[in-house]
Amino acid sequence: MTITRSAQHGDQGSVSLLLAVLFAGAVLLAGLIADTGRVLYANADASDLAGKAARAGAQQIAPASLRAGSPTLDPAAADAAARAYLDRHHIDGTITVAGDAVTVIVQTRITYVLLALSGRTGATVTQTRSAVALRGP
């Protein structure tokens, strides 16, 4: 006994169309996951760089203030140390020294790989971190 389908049902190719739509959706979802992961990684990296640069700056105590017994932050040395840290990591940033606090703002641009197909080219990640020079042991 042989079973044959008649051409009257009109469903030839419907599975192929469904698979094509599902595949396109899977590619977009994979792109969303991959590019979102890249943005999250860049966010964490920028935060880490800004924090470490701020700490490097906050460690710059003026030698004369140490000898006088009242340690204070050397603003020029703090700015230079924070900038040198960012330069070693090939990243630009804004450094502000106010009193005993050093604030570093790092901004990086992430270019999308798969989501570029959707028309969006990328994202900008900005992180701000501060460090304060403390007195005492």
CSV table of C-alpha atoms in Angstrom, one decimal:
chain,number,residue,atom,x,y,z
A,1,MET,CA,0.0,0.0,0.0
A,2,THR,CA,1.5,3.3,-1.1
A,3,ILE,CA,0.3,6.6,0.4
A,4,THR,CA,0.8,9.7,-1.7
A,5,ARG,CA,-0.1,13.2,-1.0
A,6,SER,CA,-2.2,15.1,-3.5
A,7,ALA,CA,-1.1,18.4,-4.7
A,8,GLN,CA,-4.4,19.8,-3.7
A,9,HIS,CA,-3.3,20.6,-0.1
A,10,GLY,CA,-1.1,23.5,-1.2
A,11,ASP,CA,1.4,23.2,1.7
A,12,GLN,CA,4.6,22.7,-0.3
A,13,GLY,CA,7.4,24.9,1.1
A,14,SER,CA,5.6,26.1,4.2
A,15,VAL,CA,8.1,24.4,6.5
A,16,SER,CA,11.0,26.0,4.6
A,17,LEU,CA,9.5,29.5,5.1
A,18,LEU,CA,8.9,28.8,8.8
A,19,LEU,CA,12.5,27.7,9.3
A,20,ALA,CA,13.8,30.8,7.4
A,21,VAL,CA,11.8,33.1,9.7
A,22,LEU,CA,12.9,31.2,12.8
A,23,PHE,CA,16.6,31.2,11.7
A,24,ALA,CA,16.4,35.0,11.1
A,25,GLY,CA,15.0,35.5,14.6
A,26,ALA,CA,17.7,33.3,16.1
A,27,VAL,CA,20.4,35.3,14.4
A,28,LEU,CA,18.9,38.6,15.7
A,29,LEU,CA,18.7,37.1,19.2
A,30,ALA,CA,22.3,35.9,19.0
A,31,GLY,CA,23.3,39.4,17.9
A,32,LEU,CA,21.5,41.0,20.7
A,33,ILE,CA,23.1,38.7,23.3
A,34,ALA,CA,26.6,39.1,21.8
A,35,ASP,CA,26.5,42.8,21.4
A,36,THR,CA,24.9,43.4,24.8
A,37,GLY,CA,27.6,41.3,26.4
A,38,ARG,CA,30.2,43.5,24.7
A,39,VAL,CA,28.6,46.6,26.1
A,40,LEU,CA,28.4,45.1,29.6
A,41,TYR,CA,32.1,44.1,29.4
A,42,ALA,CA,33.1,47.6,28.2
A,43,ASN,CA,31.0,49.1,31.1
A,44,ALA,CA,32.9,47.0,33.7
A,45,ASP,CA,36.2,47.7,32.0
A,46,ALA,CA,35.7,51.5,31.9
A,47,SER,CA,34.6,51.4,35.6
A,48,ASP,CA,37.7,49.5,36.5
A,49,LEU,CA,40.0,51.8,34.6
A,50,ALA,CA,38.4,54.9,36.0
A,51,GLY,CA,38.6,53.6,39.6
A,52,LYS,CA,42.3,52.6,39.3
A,53,ALA,CA,43.3,55.9,37.7
A,54,ALA,CA,41.5,57.8,40.5
A,55,ARG,CA,43.3,55.7,43.1
A,56,ALA,CA,46.7,56.3,41.4
A,57,GLY,CA,46.0,60.0,41.5
A,58,ALA,CA,44.8,59.9,45.1
A,59,GLN,CA,48.2,58.4,46.2
A,60,GLN,CA,50.1,61.5,45.2
A,61,ILE,CA,50.8,63.2,48.5
A,62,ALA,CA,52.8,66.4,48.4
A,63,PRO,CA,56.2,65.6,50.0
A,64,ALA,CA,56.4,69.0,51.7
A,65,SER,CA,53.1,68.4,53.4
A,66,LEU,CA,54.4,65.1,54.8
A,67,ARG,CA,57.4,66.8,56.3
A,68,ALA,CA,55.1,69.4,57.9
A,69,GLY,CA,53.0,66.6,59.4
A,70,SER,CA,49.8,67.6,57.5
A,71,PRO,CA,49.7,65.4,54.4
A,72,THR,CA,47.7,66.9,51.5
A,73,LEU,CA,47.2,65.8,48.0
A,74,ASP,CA,49.5,67.4,45.3
A,75,PRO,CA,46.9,68.3,42.6
A,76,ALA,CA,49.4,68.5,39.7
A,77,ALA,CA,51.0,65.1,40.6
A,78,ALA,CA,47.6,63.6,41.1
A,79,ASP,CA,46.4,64.7,37.7
A,80,ALA,CA,49.7,63.5,36.1
A,81,ALA,CA,49.5,60.1,37.8
A,82,ALA,CA,45.9,59.5,36.8
A,83,ARG,CA,46.5,60.7,33.2
A,84,ALA,CA,49.6,58.4,33.0
A,85,TYR,CA,47.5,55.4,34.1
A,86,LEU,CA,44.9,56.1,31.5
A,87,ASP,CA,47.6,56.7,28.8
A,88,ARG,CA,49.2,53.3,29.6
A,89,HIS,CA,45.9,51.7,28.9
A,90,HIS,CA,45.3,53.8,25.7
A,91,ILE,CA,42.1,55.4,26.9
A,92,ASP,CA,41.1,59.1,27.2
A,93,GLY,CA,39.5,60.5,30.3
A,94,THR,CA,38.6,63.6,32.2
A,95,ILE,CA,40.4,64.1,35.5
A,96,THR,CA,39.3,66.5,38.2
A,97,VAL,CA,41.2,67.1,41.4
A,98,ALA,CA,39.3,68.9,44.1
A,99,GLY,CA,40.7,69.0,47.7
A,100,ASP,CA,41.7,65.5,48.6
A,101,ALA,CA,39.4,63.8,45.9
A,102,VAL,CA,40.4,62.7,42.4
A,103,THR,CA,37.5,62.1,40.0
A,104,VAL,CA,38.1,60.3,36.7
A,105,ILE,CA,35.5,60.1,33.9
A,106,VAL,CA,36.2,57.4,31.2
A,107,GLN,CA,34.1,57.2,28.0
A,108,THR,CA,34.5,54.5,25.4
A,109,ARG,CA,32.6,53.7,22.2
A,110,ILE,CA,31.5,50.2,21.4
A,111,THR,CA,30.8,49.3,17.8
A,112,TYR,CA,28.1,46.7,17.3
A,113,VAL,CA,28.9,43.6,15.3
A,114,LEU,CA,25.7,41.8,14.6
A,115,LEU,CA,23.2,44.5,15.7
A,116,ALA,CA,24.7,46.8,13.0
A,117,LEU,CA,22.3,45.0,10.7
A,118,SER,CA,19.5,46.7,12.5
A,119,GLY,CA,20.8,50.2,11.7
A,120,ARG,CA,22.3,50.9,15.1
A,121,THR,CA,26.1,51.4,14.9
A,122,GLY,CA,27.1,51.1,18.5
A,123,ALA,CA,26.9,52.5,22.1
A,124,THR,CA,28.9,54.9,24.2
A,125,VAL,CA,29.8,53.8,27.7
A,126,THR,CA,30.7,56.4,30.4
A,127,GLN,CA,31.9,55.6,33.9
A,128,THR,CA,32.8,58.0,36.7
A,129,ARG,CA,34.9,57.0,39.7
A,130,SER,CA,36.4,59.0,42.6
A,131,ALA,CA,39.1,58.3,45.1
A,132,VAL,CA,39.9,60.3,48.3
A,133,ALA,CA,43.4,60.6,49.8
A,134,LEU,CA,43.0,59.5,53.5
A,135,ARG,CA,45.1,60.7,56.4
A,136,GLY,CA,46.3,58.2,59.0
A,137,PRO,CA,47.4,54.6,59.0
